Amino acid sequence: MNTLKLEPDSKTPGIEFDADAGKLKLWGRSIPENAVEFYKPVFEWLDNYQNKALAETEMTFQLEYFNTSSSKIILDILRRLETLQQTGKSKVVVKWLYEEDDEDMMEAGDDYQTIVDLKFEIAAVN
Amino acid sequence: MKDLLALFNNEKSDGIQFSGSGDILLFKGKVTQEVIQDIHHTIEPVFENGVADPRKRKKYFTVLTEVLQNIFHHHNNSGADEMRSEGILKTVFKSDKAIELDAGNFMLLENVDLLKERISRINDMDEESLKAFYLESLSTTTLSDKGGAGLGLIEIARKSGSKLNCTFTPVNEHYAFFTLSVIL
Protein backbone atom coordinates (compact mmCIF):
# COMPACT_ATOMS: atom_id res chain seq x y z
CA MET A 1 0.00 0.00 0.00
CA ASN A 2 1.35 3.42 -0.98
CA THR A 3 2.50 5.93 1.58
CA LEU A 4 0.39 9.07 1.42
CA LYS A 5 2.77 11.99 1.50
CA LEU A 6 2.04 15.70 1.19
CA GLU A 7 4.39 18.58 2.00
CA PRO A 8 3.07 21.27 4.34
CA ASP A 9 2.43 24.80 3.07
CA SER A 10 1.07 28.01 4.56
CA LYS A 11 -2.50 26.76 4.73
CA THR A 12 -2.40 22.97 4.62
CA PRO A 13 -0.61 20.45 6.82
CA GLY A 14 2.15 18.00 6.07
CA ILE A 15 0.83 14.46 5.80
CA GLU A 16 2.72 11.20 5.98
CA PHE A 17 0.62 8.07 6.32
CA ASP A 18 2.87 5.02 6.10
CA ALA A 19 0.92 1.74 6.06
CA ASP A 20 4.06 -0.44 6.20
CA ALA A 21 5.16 1.18 9.46
CA GLY A 22 1.64 1.68 10.83
CA LYS A 23 2.59 5.30 11.46
CA LEU A 24 0.33 8.17 10.42
CA LYS A 25 1.39 11.77 10.94
CA LEU A 26 -0.24 15.13 10.33
CA TRP A 27 1.57 18.38 11.18
CA GLY A 28 1.64 22.15 10.59
CA ARG A 29 -1.28 24.43 9.82
CA SER A 30 -4.66 23.32 8.61
CA ILE A 31 -6.76 26.25 7.41
CA PRO A 32 -7.91 25.24 3.89
CA GLU A 33 -11.07 27.02 2.75
CA ASN A 34 -12.63 23.69 1.96
CA ALA A 35 -11.31 21.00 4.26
CA VAL A 36 -13.60 18.33 2.76
CA GLU A 37 -11.92 18.67 -0.62
CA PHE A 38 -8.38 18.79 0.76
CA TYR A 39 -8.75 15.75 3.03
CA LYS A 40 -10.42 13.50 0.43
CA PRO A 41 -7.20 11.52 -0.26
CA VAL A 42 -6.73 11.00 3.48
CA PHE A 43 -10.11 9.29 3.82
CA GLU A 44 -9.53 7.20 0.70
CA TRP A 45 -6.22 6.09 2.18
CA LEU A 46 -7.88 5.29 5.52
CA ASP A 47 -10.52 3.20 3.70
CA ASN A 48 -7.81 1.12 2.08
CA TYR A 49 -5.87 0.85 5.32
CA GLN A 50 -8.85 -0.82 7.06
CA ASN A 51 -7.94 -4.11 5.40
CA LYS A 52 -4.17 -3.76 5.52
CA ALA A 53 -3.67 -2.35 8.99
CA LEU A 54 -0.79 -3.52 11.16
CA ALA A 55 -1.49 -4.88 14.65
CA GLU A 56 -0.58 -1.45 16.01
CA THR A 57 -1.29 1.95 14.50
CA GLU A 58 0.18 5.21 15.74
CA MET A 59 -1.56 8.44 14.70
CA THR A 60 0.41 11.60 15.47
CA PHE A 61 -1.01 15.12 15.33
CA GLN A 62 1.41 18.00 15.71
CA LEU A 63 -0.58 21.01 14.61
CA GLU A 64 0.27 24.68 14.86
CA TYR A 65 -3.33 25.83 14.44
CA PHE A 66 -6.41 24.74 12.51
CA ASN A 67 -9.77 26.16 11.42
CA THR A 68 -13.13 24.83 12.57
CA SER A 69 -13.68 23.10 9.23
CA SER A 70 -10.52 21.08 9.91
CA SER A 71 -11.55 20.42 13.51
CA LYS A 72 -14.49 18.45 12.18
CA ILE A 73 -12.23 16.54 9.77
CA ILE A 74 -9.82 15.65 12.60
CA LEU A 75 -12.76 14.15 14.50
CA ASP A 76 -13.76 12.17 11.39
CA ILE A 77 -10.20 10.79 11.09
CA LEU A 78 -10.29 9.77 14.75
CA ARG A 79 -13.67 8.09 14.28
CA ARG A 80 -12.30 6.03 11.38
CA LEU A 81 -9.45 4.92 13.63
CA GLU A 82 -11.91 4.16 16.41
CA THR A 83 -13.81 1.88 14.02
CA LEU A 84 -10.55 0.24 12.97
CA GLN A 85 -9.82 -0.56 16.60
CA GLN A 86 -13.37 -1.72 17.36
CA THR A 87 -13.23 -4.26 14.54
CA GLY A 88 -10.12 -5.71 16.20
CA LYS A 89 -7.89 -5.06 13.20
CA SER A 90 -5.45 -2.74 14.93
CA LYS A 91 -4.68 -1.24 18.30
CA VAL A 92 -4.57 2.53 17.90
CA VAL A 93 -2.58 5.09 19.88
CA VAL A 94 -3.11 8.81 19.24
CA LYS A 95 -0.15 11.06 19.95
CA TRP A 96 -1.31 14.65 20.31
CA LEU A 97 1.73 16.92 20.41
CA TYR A 98 1.55 20.62 21.16
CA GLU A 99 4.12 23.35 21.43
CA GLU A 100 5.03 24.16 25.03
CA ASP A 101 2.80 26.97 26.42
CA ASP A 102 0.15 26.38 23.75
CA GLU A 103 -2.74 25.71 26.10
CA ASP A 104 -5.35 25.99 23.34
CA MET A 105 -3.77 23.12 21.42
CA MET A 106 -3.39 21.06 24.58
CA GLU A 107 -7.07 21.62 25.33
CA ALA A 108 -8.03 20.67 21.78
CA GLY A 109 -6.33 17.29 22.30
CA ASP A 110 -8.21 16.91 25.53
CA ASP A 111 -11.49 17.74 23.77
CA TYR A 112 -10.97 14.95 21.23
CA GLN A 113 -9.98 12.55 23.96
CA THR A 114 -13.37 13.00 25.60
CA ILE A 115 -15.27 12.35 22.36
CA VAL A 116 -13.57 9.24 20.96
CA ASP A 117 -12.71 5.99 22.64
CA LEU A 118 -9.02 5.79 21.79
CA LYS A 119 -5.83 5.87 23.85
CA PHE A 120 -4.36 9.38 23.79
CA GLU A 121 -0.86 10.51 24.69
CA ILE A 122 -0.95 14.30 24.98
CA ALA A 123 2.50 15.84 25.32
CA ALA A 124 4.32 19.15 24.98
CA VAL A 125 7.27 19.47 22.62
CA ASN A 126 9.83 22.23 22.35
CA MET B 1 -18.60 49.98 16.01
CA LYS B 2 -20.69 52.11 13.68
CA ASP B 3 -17.42 53.79 12.75
CA LEU B 4 -16.41 50.54 11.06
CA LEU B 5 -19.21 51.09 8.56
CA ALA B 6 -18.07 54.69 8.14
CA LEU B 7 -14.53 53.45 7.66
CA PHE B 8 -15.77 50.96 5.07
CA ASN B 9 -17.65 53.68 3.19
CA ASN B 10 -14.85 56.25 3.37
CA GLU B 11 -11.94 53.99 2.57
CA LYS B 12 -11.30 54.50 -1.10
CA SER B 13 -8.66 51.91 -1.83
CA ASP B 14 -9.03 48.16 -1.48
CA GLY B 15 -6.32 45.98 0.00
CA ILE B 16 -4.14 45.71 3.08
CA GLN B 17 -2.72 48.79 4.77
CA PHE B 18 -0.29 48.82 7.63
CA SER B 19 0.26 51.90 9.77
CA GLY B 20 3.74 53.43 9.87
CA SER B 21 4.46 52.26 13.39
CA GLY B 22 3.24 48.77 12.51
CA ASP B 23 0.52 48.56 15.14
CA ILE B 24 -2.65 49.00 13.07
CA LEU B 25 -3.67 46.78 10.21
CA LEU B 26 -6.58 47.64 7.98
CA PHE B 27 -8.03 45.55 5.19
CA LYS B 28 -10.94 46.44 2.98
CA GLY B 29 -12.18 44.61 -0.08
CA LYS B 30 -13.27 41.27 -1.42
CA VAL B 31 -12.48 38.48 1.03
CA THR B 32 -10.83 35.49 -0.64
CA GLN B 33 -8.59 32.68 0.59
CA GLU B 34 -5.64 34.56 -0.95
CA VAL B 35 -6.43 37.65 1.12
CA ILE B 36 -6.49 35.49 4.24
CA GLN B 37 -2.99 34.23 3.34
CA ASP B 38 -1.76 37.75 2.57
CA ILE B 39 -2.97 39.12 5.90
CA HIS B 40 -1.28 36.23 7.73
CA HIS B 41 1.92 36.95 5.87
CA THR B 42 1.75 40.71 6.55
CA ILE B 43 1.09 40.29 10.26
CA GLU B 44 3.62 37.54 11.01
CA PRO B 45 6.50 40.08 11.58
CA VAL B 46 4.42 41.97 14.19
CA PHE B 47 4.69 38.91 16.43
CA GLU B 48 8.34 38.36 15.57
CA ASN B 49 9.47 41.93 16.29
CA GLY B 50 7.77 42.10 19.67
CA VAL B 51 5.05 44.67 18.85
CA ALA B 52 2.54 41.93 19.70
CA ASP B 53 2.84 39.23 22.34
CA PRO B 54 4.18 36.14 20.52
CA ARG B 55 2.17 33.90 22.88
CA LYS B 56 -0.99 35.36 21.33
CA ARG B 57 0.14 34.61 17.79
CA LYS B 58 -1.74 31.33 17.27
CA LYS B 59 -4.83 32.56 19.08
CA TYR B 60 -4.88 35.64 16.85
CA PHE B 61 -4.43 33.66 13.61
CA THR B 62 -7.10 31.17 14.64
CA VAL B 63 -9.65 33.93 15.32
CA LEU B 64 -8.62 35.91 12.23
CA THR B 65 -9.05 32.83 10.03
CA GLU B 66 -12.50 32.07 11.45
CA VAL B 67 -13.69 35.67 11.04
CA LEU B 68 -12.53 35.89 7.42
CA GLN B 69 -13.54 32.39 6.37
CA ASN B 70 -16.95 33.09 7.84
CA ILE B 71 -17.38 35.99 5.40
CA PHE B 72 -15.83 33.92 2.63
CA HIS B 73 -18.04 30.87 3.16
CA HIS B 74 -21.23 32.87 3.20
CA HIS B 75 -20.63 34.84 0.04
CA ASN B 76 -19.20 31.81 -1.68
CA ASN B 77 -22.61 30.16 -1.58
CA SER B 78 -24.27 30.00 -4.94
CA GLY B 79 -26.53 32.93 -5.61
CA ALA B 80 -24.69 35.25 -3.27
CA ASP B 81 -24.21 38.78 -4.49
CA GLU B 82 -21.21 41.05 -4.89
CA MET B 83 -22.10 43.11 -1.82
CA ARG B 84 -21.72 40.19 0.54
CA SER B 85 -18.27 39.31 -0.81
CA GLU B 86 -16.72 42.45 0.67
CA GLY B 87 -15.54 43.00 4.18
CA ILE B 88 -13.44 45.19 6.38
CA LEU B 89 -10.98 44.12 9.05
CA LYS B 90 -9.15 46.25 11.54
CA THR B 91 -6.60 45.03 14.04
CA VAL B 92 -4.97 47.22 16.64
CA PHE B 93 -1.95 45.88 18.50
CA LYS B 94 -2.10 47.86 21.76
CA SER B 95 0.92 48.89 23.79
CA ASP B 96 -0.36 46.83 26.74
CA LYS B 97 -0.18 43.78 24.37
CA ALA B 98 -3.95 43.43 24.03
CA ILE B 99 -5.09 42.83 20.46
CA GLU B 100 -8.31 44.41 19.22
CA LEU B 101 -9.87 42.74 16.22
CA ASP B 102 -12.89 44.31 14.51
CA ALA B 103 -14.52 42.93 11.39
CA GLY B 104 -17.51 44.04 9.37
CA ASN B 105 -19.45 42.74 6.40
CA PHE B 106 -22.87 42.97 4.79
CA MET B 107 -25.48 40.31 5.38
CA LEU B 108 -29.08 39.77 4.36
CA LEU B 109 -31.56 41.46 6.70
CA GLU B 110 -33.64 38.28 6.74
CA ASN B 111 -30.80 36.39 8.46
CA VAL B 112 -30.18 38.97 11.20
CA ASP B 113 -32.58 37.52 13.79
CA LEU B 114 -31.13 34.04 13.45
CA LEU B 115 -27.57 35.30 13.91
CA LYS B 116 -28.57 37.52 16.84
CA GLU B 117 -30.17 34.56 18.52
CA ARG B 118 -27.08 32.40 18.00
CA ILE B 119 -24.74 35.09 19.35
CA SER B 120 -26.94 35.75 22.36
CA ARG B 121 -27.02 32.01 23.12
CA ILE B 122 -23.20 31.89 23.01
CA ASN B 123 -22.85 35.06 25.13
CA ASP B 124 -25.12 33.62 27.82
CA MET B 125 -22.76 30.70 28.36
CA ASP B 126 -19.94 30.49 30.84
CA GLU B 127 -16.64 28.82 29.93
CA GLU B 128 -17.81 25.37 30.92
CA SER B 129 -21.12 25.39 29.06
CA LEU B 130 -19.39 26.93 26.04
CA LYS B 131 -17.00 23.98 26.00
CA ALA B 132 -19.91 21.53 26.29
CA PHE B 133 -21.71 23.32 23.45
CA TYR B 134 -18.56 23.20 21.30
CA LEU B 135 -18.10 19.47 21.92
CA GLU B 136 -21.75 18.76 21.19
CA SER B 137 -21.65 20.80 17.97
CA LEU B 138 -18.34 19.24 16.94
CA SER B 139 -19.65 15.71 17.29
CA THR B 140 -23.10 16.23 15.81
CA THR B 141 -22.79 18.73 12.94
CA THR B 142 -21.77 17.81 9.44
CA LEU B 143 -19.68 19.96 7.13
CA SER B 144 -21.45 21.99 4.48
CA ASP B 145 -20.46 21.60 0.82
CA LYS B 146 -18.26 24.66 1.19
CA GLY B 147 -16.61 23.29 4.31
CA GLY B 148 -18.46 25.39 6.89
CA ALA B 149 -18.74 23.65 10.24
CA GLY B 150 -21.04 26.07 12.08
CA LEU B 151 -18.45 26.20 14.84
CA GLY B 152 -16.78 29.52 14.01
CA LEU B 153 -18.54 31.80 16.50
CA ILE B 154 -18.24 29.28 19.32
CA GLU B 155 -14.52 28.92 18.61
CA ILE B 156 -14.02 32.71 18.50
CA ALA B 157 -15.78 33.05 21.88
CA ARG B 158 -13.71 30.23 23.38
CA LYS B 159 -10.38 31.50 22.06
CA SER B 160 -10.94 35.13 23.06
CA GLY B 161 -12.39 34.24 26.46
CA SER B 162 -14.72 37.23 26.18
CA LYS B 163 -18.24 37.96 24.98
CA LEU B 164 -18.89 38.43 21.27
CA ASN B 165 -19.49 42.12 20.78
CA CYS B 166 -21.71 42.56 17.72
CA THR B 167 -23.75 45.23 15.99
CA PHE B 168 -26.28 45.05 13.17
CA THR B 169 -26.95 48.24 11.24
CA PRO B 170 -29.60 48.12 8.50
CA VAL B 171 -28.24 49.89 5.42
CA ASN B 172 -31.19 49.46 3.04
CA GLU B 173 -34.25 47.25 2.60
CA HIS B 174 -32.17 44.12 1.91
CA TYR B 175 -28.94 44.42 3.86
CA ALA B 176 -27.51 45.01 7.30
CA PHE B 177 -23.90 45.73 8.15
CA PHE B 178 -22.70 43.22 10.73
CA THR B 179 -19.72 43.94 12.95
CA LEU B 180 -17.92 41.61 15.30
CA SER B 181 -15.41 42.85 17.81
CA VAL B 182 -13.13 40.75 20.00
CA ILE B 183 -10.22 41.48 22.28
CA LEU B 184 -7.42 38.96 22.69
Coordinates of C-alpha atoms in Angstrom, one line a residue:
Chain A
M1 CA 0.0 0.0 0.0
N2 CA 1.3 3.4 -1.0
T3 CA 2.5 5.9 1.6
L4 CA 0.4 9.1 1.4
K5 CA 2.8 12.0 1.5
L6 CA 2.0 15.7 1.2
E7 CA 4.4 18.6 2.0
P8 CA 3.1 21.3 4.3
D9 CA 2.4 24.8 3.1
S10 CA 1.1 28.0 4.6
K11 CA -2.5 26.8 4.7
T12 CA -2.4 23.0 4.6
P13 CA -0.6 20.5 6.8
G14 CA 2.2 18.0 6.1
I15 CA 0.8 14.5 5.8
E16 CA 2.7 11.2 6.0
F17 CA 0.6 8.1 6.3
D18 CA 2.9 5.0 6.1
A19 CA 0.9 1.7 6.1
D20 CA 4.1 -0.4 6.2
A21 CA 5.2 1.2 9.5
G22 CA 1.6 1.7 10.8
K23 CA 2.6 5.3 11.5
L24 CA 0.3 8.2 10.4
K25 CA 1.4 11.8 10.9
L26 CA -0.2 15.1 10.3
W27 CA 1.6 18.4 11.2
G28 CA 1.6 22.1 10.6
R29 CA -1.3 24.4 9.8
S30 CA -4.7 23.3 8.6
I31 CA -6.8 26.3 7.4
P32 CA -7.9 25.2 3.9
E33 CA -11.1 27.0 2.7
N34 CA -12.6 23.7 2.0
A35 CA -11.3 21.0 4.3
V36 CA -13.6 18.3 2.8
E37 CA -11.9 18.7 -0.6
F38 CA -8.4 18.8 0.8
Y39 CA -8.7 15.7 3.0
K40 CA -10.4 13.5 0.4
P41 CA -7.2 11.5 -0.3
V42 CA -6.7 11.0 3.5
F43 CA -10.1 9.3 3.8
E44 CA -9.5 7.2 0.7
W45 CA -6.2 6.1 2.2
L46 CA -7.9 5.3 5.5
D47 CA -10.5 3.2 3.7
N48 CA -7.8 1.1 2.1
Y49 CA -5.9 0.8 5.3
Q50 CA -8.8 -0.8 7.1
N51 CA -7.9 -4.1 5.4
K52 CA -4.2 -3.8 5.5
A53 CA -3.7 -2.3 9.0
L54 CA -0.8 -3.5 11.2
A55 CA -1.5 -4.9 14.6
E56 CA -0.6 -1.5 16.0
T57 CA -1.3 2.0 14.5
E58 CA 0.2 5.2 15.7
M59 CA -1.6 8.4 14.7
T60 CA 0.4 11.6 15.5
F61 CA -1.0 15.1 15.3
Q62 CA 1.4 18.0 15.7
L63 CA -0.6 21.0 14.6
E64 CA 0.3 24.7 14.9
Y65 CA -3.3 25.8 14.4
F66 CA -6.4 24.7 12.5
N67 CA -9.8 26.2 11.4
T68 CA -13.1 24.8 12.6
S69 CA -13.7 23.1 9.2
S70 CA -10.5 21.1 9.9
S71 CA -11.5 20.4 13.5
K72 CA -14.5 18.5 12.2
I73 CA -12.2 16.5 9.8
I74 CA -9.8 15.6 12.6
L75 CA -12.8 14.1 14.5
D76 CA -13.8 12.2 11.4
I77 CA -10.2 10.8 11.1
L78 CA -10.3 9.8 14.8
R79 CA -13.7 8.1 14.3
R80 CA -12.3 6.0 11.4
L81 CA -9.5 4.9 13.6
E82 CA -11.9 4.2 16.4
T83 CA -13.8 1.9 14.0
L84 CA -10.5 0.2 13.0
Q85 CA -9.8 -0.6 16.6
Q86 CA -13.4 -1.7 17.4
T87 CA -13.2 -4.3 14.5
G88 CA -10.1 -5.7 16.2
K89 CA -7.9 -5.1 13.2
S90 CA -5.4 -2.7 14.9
K91 CA -4.7 -1.2 18.3
V92 CA -4.6 2.5 17.9
V93 CA -2.6 5.1 19.9
V94 CA -3.1 8.8 19.2
K95 CA -0.1 11.1 20.0
W96 CA -1.3 14.6 20.3
L97 CA 1.7 16.9 20.4
Y98 CA 1.5 20.6 21.2
E99 CA 4.1 23.4 21.4
E100 CA 5.0 24.2 25.0
D101 CA 2.8 27.0 26.4
D102 CA 0.1 26.4 23.8
E103 CA -2.7 25.7 26.1
D104 CA -5.3 26.0 23.3
M105 CA -3.8 23.1 21.4
M106 CA -3.4 21.1 24.6
E107 CA -7.1 21.6 25.3
A108 CA -8.0 20.7 21.8
G109 CA -6.3 17.3 22.3
D110 CA -8.2 16.9 25.5
D111 CA -11.5 17.7 23.8
Y112 CA -11.0 15.0 21.2
Q113 CA -10.0 12.6 24.0
T114 CA -13.4 13.0 25.6
I115 CA -15.3 12.4 22.4
V116 CA -13.6 9.2 21.0
D117 CA -12.7 6.0 22.6
L118 CA -9.0 5.8 21.8
K119 CA -5.8 5.9 23.8
F120 CA -4.4 9.4 23.8
E121 CA -0.9 10.5 24.7
I122 CA -0.9 14.3 25.0
A123 CA 2.5 15.8 25.3
A124 CA 4.3 19.2 25.0
V125 CA 7.3 19.5 22.6
N126 CA 9.8 22.2 22.4
Chain B
M1 CA -18.6 50.0 16.0
K2 CA -20.7 52.1 13.7
D3 CA -17.4 53.8 12.8
L4 CA -16.4 50.5 11.1
L5 CA -19.2 51.1 8.6
A6 CA -18.1 54.7 8.1
L7 CA -14.5 53.4 7.7
F8 CA -15.8 51.0 5.1
N9 CA -17.7 53.7 3.2
N10 CA -14.8 56.2 3.4
E11 CA -11.9 54.0 2.6
K12 CA -11.3 54.5 -1.1
S13 CA -8.7 51.9 -1.8
D14 CA -9.0 48.2 -1.5
G15 CA -6.3 46.0 0.0
I16 CA -4.1 45.7 3.1
Q17 CA -2.7 48.8 4.8
F18 CA -0.3 48.8 7.6
S19 CA 0.3 51.9 9.8
G20 CA 3.7 53.4 9.9
S21 CA 4.5 52.3 13.4
G22 CA 3.2 48.8 12.5
D23 CA 0.5 48.6 15.1
I24 CA -2.7 49.0 13.1
L25 CA -3.7 46.8 10.2
L26 CA -6.6 47.6 8.0
F27 CA -8.0 45.6 5.2
K28 CA -10.9 46.4 3.0
G29 CA -12.2 44.6 -0.1
K30 CA -13.3 41.3 -1.4
V31 CA -12.5 38.5 1.0
T32 CA -10.8 35.5 -0.6
Q33 CA -8.6 32.7 0.6
E34 CA -5.6 34.6 -1.0
V35 CA -6.4 37.7 1.1
I36 CA -6.5 35.5 4.2
Q37 CA -3.0 34.2 3.3
D38 CA -1.8 37.8 2.6
I39 CA -3.0 39.1 5.9
H40 CA -1.3 36.2 7.7
H41 CA 1.9 37.0 5.9
T42 CA 1.7 40.7 6.5
I43 CA 1.1 40.3 10.3
E44 CA 3.6 37.5 11.0
P45 CA 6.5 40.1 11.6
V46 CA 4.4 42.0 14.2
F47 CA 4.7 38.9 16.4
E48 CA 8.3 38.4 15.6
N49 CA 9.5 41.9 16.3
G50 CA 7.8 42.1 19.7
V51 CA 5.0 44.7 18.8
A52 CA 2.5 41.9 19.7
D53 CA 2.8 39.2 22.3
P54 CA 4.2 36.1 20.5
R55 CA 2.2 33.9 22.9
K56 CA -1.0 35.4 21.3
R57 CA 0.1 34.6 17.8
K58 CA -1.7 31.3 17.3
K59 CA -4.8 32.6 19.1
Y60 CA -4.9 35.6 16.8
F61 CA -4.4 33.7 13.6
T62 CA -7.1 31.2 14.6
V63 CA -9.6 33.9 15.3
L64 CA -8.6 35.9 12.2
T65 CA -9.1 32.8 10.0
E66 CA -12.5 32.1 11.5
V67 CA -13.7 35.7 11.0
L68 CA -12.5 35.9 7.4
Q69 CA -13.5 32.4 6.4
N70 CA -17.0 33.1 7.8
I71 CA -17.4 36.0 5.4
F72 CA -15.8 33.9 2.6
H73 CA -18.0 30.9 3.2
H74 CA -21.2 32.9 3.2
H75 CA -20.6 34.8 0.0
N76 CA -19.2 31.8 -1.7
N77 CA -22.6 30.2 -1.6
S78 CA -24.3 30.0 -4.9
G79 CA -26.5 32.9 -5.6
A80 CA -24.7 35.2 -3.3
D81 CA -24.2 38.8 -4.5
E82 CA -21.2 41.0 -4.9
M83 CA -22.1 43.1 -1.8
R84 CA -21.7 40.2 0.5
S85 CA -18.3 39.3 -0.8
E86 CA -16.7 42.4 0.7
G87 CA -15.5 43.0 4.2
I88 CA -13.4 45.2 6.4
L89 CA -11.0 44.1 9.0
K90 CA -9.1 46.3 11.5
T91 CA -6.6 45.0 14.0
V92 CA -5.0 47.2 16.6
F93 CA -1.9 45.9 18.5
K94 CA -2.1 47.9 21.8
S95 CA 0.9 48.9 23.8
D96 CA -0.4 46.8 26.7
K97 CA -0.2 43.8 24.4
A98 CA -3.9 43.4 24.0
I99 CA -5.1 42.8 20.5
E100 CA -8.3 44.4 19.2
L101 CA -9.9 42.7 16.2
D102 CA -12.9 44.3 14.5
A103 CA -14.5 42.9 11.4
G104 CA -17.5 44.0 9.4
N105 CA -19.5 42.7 6.4
F106 CA -22.9 43.0 4.8
M107 CA -25.5 40.3 5.4
L108 CA -29.1 39.8 4.4
L109 CA -31.6 41.5 6.7
E110 CA -33.6 38.3 6.7
N111 CA -30.8 36.4 8.5
V112 CA -30.2 39.0 11.2
D113 CA -32.6 37.5 13.8
L114 CA -31.1 34.0 13.4
L115 CA -27.6 35.3 13.9
K116 CA -28.6 37.5 16.8
E117 CA -30.2 34.6 18.5
R118 CA -27.1 32.4 18.0
I119 CA -24.7 35.1 19.4
S120 CA -26.9 35.8 22.4
R121 CA -27.0 32.0 23.1
I122 CA -23.2 31.9 23.0
N123 CA -22.8 35.1 25.1
D124 CA -25.1 33.6 27.8
M125 CA -22.8 30.7 28.4
D126 CA -19.9 30.5 30.8
E127 CA -16.6 28.8 29.9
E128 CA -17.8 25.4 30.9
S129 CA -21.1 25.4 29.1
L130 CA -19.4 26.9 26.0
K131 CA -17.0 24.0 26.0
A132 CA -19.9 21.5 26.3
F133 CA -21.7 23.3 23.5
Y134 CA -18.6 23.2 21.3
L135 CA -18.1 19.5 21.9
E136 CA -21.7 18.8 21.2
S137 CA -21.6 20.8 18.0
L138 CA -18.3 19.2 16.9
S139 CA -19.6 15.7 17.3
T140 CA -23.1 16.2 15.8
T141 CA -22.8 18.7 12.9
T142 CA -21.8 17.8 9.4
L143 CA -19.7 20.0 7.1
S144 CA -21.5 22.0 4.5
D145 CA -20.5 21.6 0.8
K146 CA -18.3 24.7 1.2
G147 CA -16.6 23.3 4.3
G148 CA -18.5 25.4 6.9
A149 CA -18.7 23.6 10.2
G150 CA -21.0 26.1 12.1
L151 CA -18.5 26.2 14.8
G152 CA -16.8 29.5 14.0
L153 CA -18.5 31.8 16.5
I154 CA -18.2 29.3 19.3
E155 CA -14.5 28.9 18.6
I156 CA -14.0 32.7 18.5
A157 CA -15.8 33.0 21.9
R158 CA -13.7 30.2 23.4
K159 CA -10.4 31.5 22.1
S160 CA -10.9 35.1 23.1
G161 CA -12.4 34.2 26.5
S162 CA -14.7 37.2 26.2
K163 CA -18.2 38.0 25.0
L164 CA -18.9 38.4 21.3
N165 CA -19.5 42.1 20.8
C166 CA -21.7 42.6 17.7
T167 CA -23.8 45.2 16.0
F168 CA -26.3 45.0 13.2
T169 CA -27.0 48.2 11.2
P170 CA -29.6 48.1 8.5
V171 CA -28.2 49.9 5.4
N172 CA -31.2 49.5 3.0
E173 CA -34.2 47.3 2.6
H174 CA -32.2 44.1 1.9
Y175 CA -28.9 44.4 3.9
A176 CA -27.5 45.0 7.3
F177 CA -23.9 45.7 8.1
F178 CA -22.7 43.2 10.7
T179 CA -19.7 43.9 12.9
L180 CA -17.9 41.6 15.3
S181 CA -15.4 42.9 17.8
V182 CA -13.1 40.8 20.0
I183 CA -10.2 41.5 22.3
L184 CA -7.4 39.0 22.7

